[in-house]
Amino acid sequence: MGSVTRASLDKQPHEVASMFDDVAAHYDLTNDVLSLGQTRLWRKEVAKAVDARPAQKVLDLAAGTATSSQPFAAAGAYTVPCDFSLGMLRVGKERQPHMPFTAGDATKLPFRDDTFDAVTISFGLRNVQDTDAALREMYRVTKPGGRVVICEFSQPTWKPFRTVYTEYLMRALPPVATAVSSNPDAYVYLAESIRAWPAQDVLAARLQGAGWSKVAWRNLTGGVVALHRGFKA
């Protein structure tokens, strides 16, 4: 697992998938602890932005155990949780056997063009090997008039807080992860991937480069997380 503990290294899909396989059983609980309970608030904001409705089709990428997919299904949308970690999918299927869990790589999605009314990914885009390819694939499988919603860790907007936040990520997070996670190395990698992720305006520009229009973002928790949205013309 040492080969993927530093975000500066290339993200090889099979290595990242294996890492998430290892932490699948306790991943949701660990995230709640490490985010100081903020994860649930962020997911509520994602649900509002996606605005899933009955008869719509929603693709939830990097869905893991489908915790993120539940609000869309509860709203009446046909929701497809998709992930490249088979371990995550197995845990999710055990918990929610009625959902159509699908194994898939975000850079080569196993769906036809113009299939979904909305495509969303929460805290997973930074783990994809080729971000731009993933943004183009999301665009391809979205219906004209459809939308993309990306929730991802970002850059805090207030500089003093940004310093404190970075210190928390690199110093506090690994010991906490050791106490609550079966694979603390995975969280060292995740901490570094957060620190290396581009700022809000950079991701917005990449969305536009992939074809998305009306791209905008909103900061949550002072920019710790950013919610980006775009539309397919």
XYZ file of C-alpha atoms in Angstrom:
233
model
C 0.000 0.000 0.000
C 3.021 2.281 0.352
C 2.929 3.019 -3.372
C -0.195 5.161 -3.076
C 0.321 6.918 0.249
C 1.623 10.073 -1.410
C -0.585 12.159 -3.662
C 2.434 13.329 -5.641
C 2.653 9.877 -7.232
C 0.525 8.875 -10.204
C -2.849 7.537 -9.143
C -2.930 4.023 -10.585
C -6.594 2.936 -10.658
C -6.028 -0.625 -9.405
C -3.971 0.645 -6.455
C -6.524 3.250 -5.413
C -9.359 0.729 -5.826
C -7.495 -1.747 -3.621
C -6.978 0.951 -1.004
C -10.709 1.670 -0.853
C -11.497 -2.058 -0.787
C -9.491 -2.253 2.441
C -11.406 0.530 4.216
C -14.885 -0.176 2.818
C -16.504 -1.640 5.936
C -15.822 1.401 8.169
C -15.413 4.126 5.556
C -18.638 6.050 6.272
C -18.084 6.062 10.043
C -14.453 7.115 9.677
C -15.418 9.996 7.404
C -17.945 11.268 9.949
C -15.269 11.275 12.657
C -12.547 12.905 10.559
C -14.840 15.622 9.180
C -16.142 16.430 12.684
C -19.652 15.551 11.524
C -19.635 17.932 8.551
C -20.018 15.160 5.940
C -23.756 14.905 6.481
C -24.226 18.649 6.075
C -22.249 18.583 2.829
C -24.323 15.701 1.475
C -27.513 17.654 2.154
C -26.165 20.516 0.054
C -25.273 18.086 -2.750
C -28.829 16.725 -2.712
C -30.221 20.260 -3.055
C -27.898 21.034 -5.972
C -28.662 17.781 -7.812
C -32.394 18.363 -7.252
C -33.328 14.774 -8.152
C -36.959 14.205 -9.077
C -39.251 11.277 -9.875
C -38.687 9.697 -13.321
C -35.241 11.239 -13.630
C -32.053 9.176 -13.927
C -29.135 10.067 -11.677
C -25.610 8.658 -11.903
C -23.679 8.836 -8.635
C -19.976 8.299 -9.342
C -17.477 7.216 -6.688
C -20.608 6.254 -4.781
C -18.840 3.756 -2.551
C -21.442 2.108 -0.340
C -24.140 4.425 -1.786
C -24.560 6.604 1.291
C -24.351 9.549 -1.115
C -26.941 7.966 -3.441
C -29.729 7.593 -0.894
C -31.138 11.148 -1.087
C -31.546 10.898 -4.872
C -33.342 7.552 -4.632
C -35.510 8.875 -1.798
C -36.572 11.744 -4.085
C -37.905 9.187 -6.573
C -35.101 9.251 -9.138
C -33.722 6.065 -10.676
C -30.276 6.214 -9.102
C -27.215 4.261 -10.233
C -24.370 4.070 -7.686
C -21.119 3.515 -9.615
C -17.636 2.889 -8.225
C -14.402 1.180 -9.250
C -13.876 -0.357 -5.796
C -15.505 -3.784 -5.762
C -15.067 -3.899 -1.995
C -17.128 -0.726 -1.589
C -19.792 -2.043 -3.959
C -20.052 -5.343 -2.083
C -20.566 -3.591 1.253
C -23.145 -1.284 -0.355
C -25.034 -4.161 -1.962
C -25.243 -5.971 1.371
C -26.743 -2.879 2.989
C -29.003 -1.850 0.096
C -29.660 -4.860 -2.161
C -32.377 -3.052 -4.123
C -29.993 -0.478 -5.644
C -28.390 -1.089 -9.082
C -24.715 -0.956 -8.022
C -22.429 -0.796 -11.057
C -18.675 -1.258 -11.313
C -17.102 1.391 -13.508
C -14.113 3.640 -14.125
C -14.999 7.344 -14.269
C -12.714 7.777 -17.289
C -14.457 5.001 -19.262
C -18.054 4.870 -18.111
C -20.105 1.793 -19.092
C -23.143 3.832 -20.161
C -24.537 5.132 -23.446
C -24.433 8.764 -24.538
C -27.164 11.085 -23.228
C -28.464 8.677 -20.559
C -28.692 10.633 -17.301
C -30.512 13.788 -16.209
C -27.825 14.410 -13.600
C -24.336 13.095 -12.901
C -22.719 13.719 -9.548
C -19.519 12.803 -7.741
C -18.701 13.571 -4.110
C -15.154 13.434 -2.734
C -14.018 11.141 -5.520
C -12.878 13.235 -8.467
C -9.443 13.875 -6.984
C -8.872 10.108 -6.846
C -9.437 9.673 -10.588
C -6.257 9.230 -12.600
C -7.331 11.567 -15.448
C -9.605 14.343 -14.179
C -10.260 15.875 -17.608
C -11.177 12.509 -19.132
C -13.653 11.960 -16.303
C -15.249 15.382 -16.826
C -15.627 14.600 -20.545
C -17.162 11.201 -19.777
C -19.656 12.792 -17.388
C -20.580 15.191 -20.152
C -21.002 12.348 -22.657
C -23.453 10.327 -20.547
C -25.532 13.363 -19.514
C -28.650 14.264 -21.481
C -28.783 17.667 -23.212
C -30.108 20.083 -20.603
C -28.800 17.845 -17.833
C -26.437 18.837 -15.054
C -23.288 17.836 -13.255
C -22.687 18.408 -9.547
C -19.224 17.932 -8.057
C -18.597 18.072 -4.330
C -14.902 18.012 -3.520
C -12.461 19.190 -0.907
C -11.016 22.534 -1.938
C -8.991 25.518 -0.750
C -10.228 27.479 2.308
C -10.768 31.109 1.338
C -9.450 32.700 4.566
C -5.665 32.416 4.620
C -5.172 32.042 8.413
C -7.767 29.261 8.474
C -6.159 27.634 5.425
C -2.921 27.290 7.410
C -4.707 25.732 10.395
C -6.636 23.403 8.079
C -3.462 22.200 6.357
C -1.870 21.516 9.732
C -4.923 19.474 10.747
C -4.798 17.440 7.551
C -1.124 16.568 7.748
C -0.640 16.256 11.520
C -3.951 15.429 13.198
C -5.659 13.356 10.543
C -3.186 10.433 10.356
C -3.237 9.743 14.157
C -7.032 9.982 14.225
C -7.231 7.656 11.226
C -4.933 5.172 13.013
C -7.403 5.062 15.899
C -10.593 4.639 13.854
C -9.577 3.093 10.524
C -8.434 -0.380 9.483
C -5.999 1.191 6.997
C -4.583 4.525 8.217
C -2.229 4.716 5.211
C -5.308 5.246 3.059
C -6.085 8.411 4.993
C -2.543 9.700 4.715
C -2.987 9.396 0.951
C -6.395 11.102 1.137
C -4.977 13.972 3.214
C -2.216 14.552 0.696
C -4.606 14.319 -2.241
C -6.749 17.033 -0.627
C -3.744 19.306 -0.163
C -2.667 18.787 -3.786
C -6.108 19.398 -5.303
C -6.533 22.610 -7.373
C -8.469 25.670 -6.228
C -12.092 26.363 -7.042
C -11.528 28.529 -10.120
C -9.123 26.009 -11.631
C -11.655 23.184 -11.407
C -14.324 25.484 -12.893
C -12.058 26.161 -15.878
C -11.517 22.437 -16.372
C -15.271 21.850 -16.357
C -15.666 24.478 -19.068
C -12.856 22.864 -21.029
C -14.761 19.568 -20.954
C -17.787 21.215 -22.551
C -19.930 22.161 -19.569
C -21.713 25.530 -19.639
C -23.075 27.876 -16.944
C -20.348 26.609 -14.603
C -20.467 28.014 -11.085
C -19.330 27.025 -7.624
C -20.267 27.629 -4.021
C -17.995 27.274 -0.994
C -19.063 25.199 2.000
C -17.456 25.435 5.449
C -15.280 28.358 4.394
C -13.982 26.649 1.287
C -12.971 23.374 2.937
C -15.400 21.937 0.403
C -16.618 23.439 -2.873
C -19.768 22.544 -4.758
C -19.395 22.952 -8.543
C -22.295 22.732 -10.986
C -22.520 22.873 -14.762
C -25.016 22.134 -17.536
C -24.926 20.338 -20.871
C -26.308 22.545 -23.607
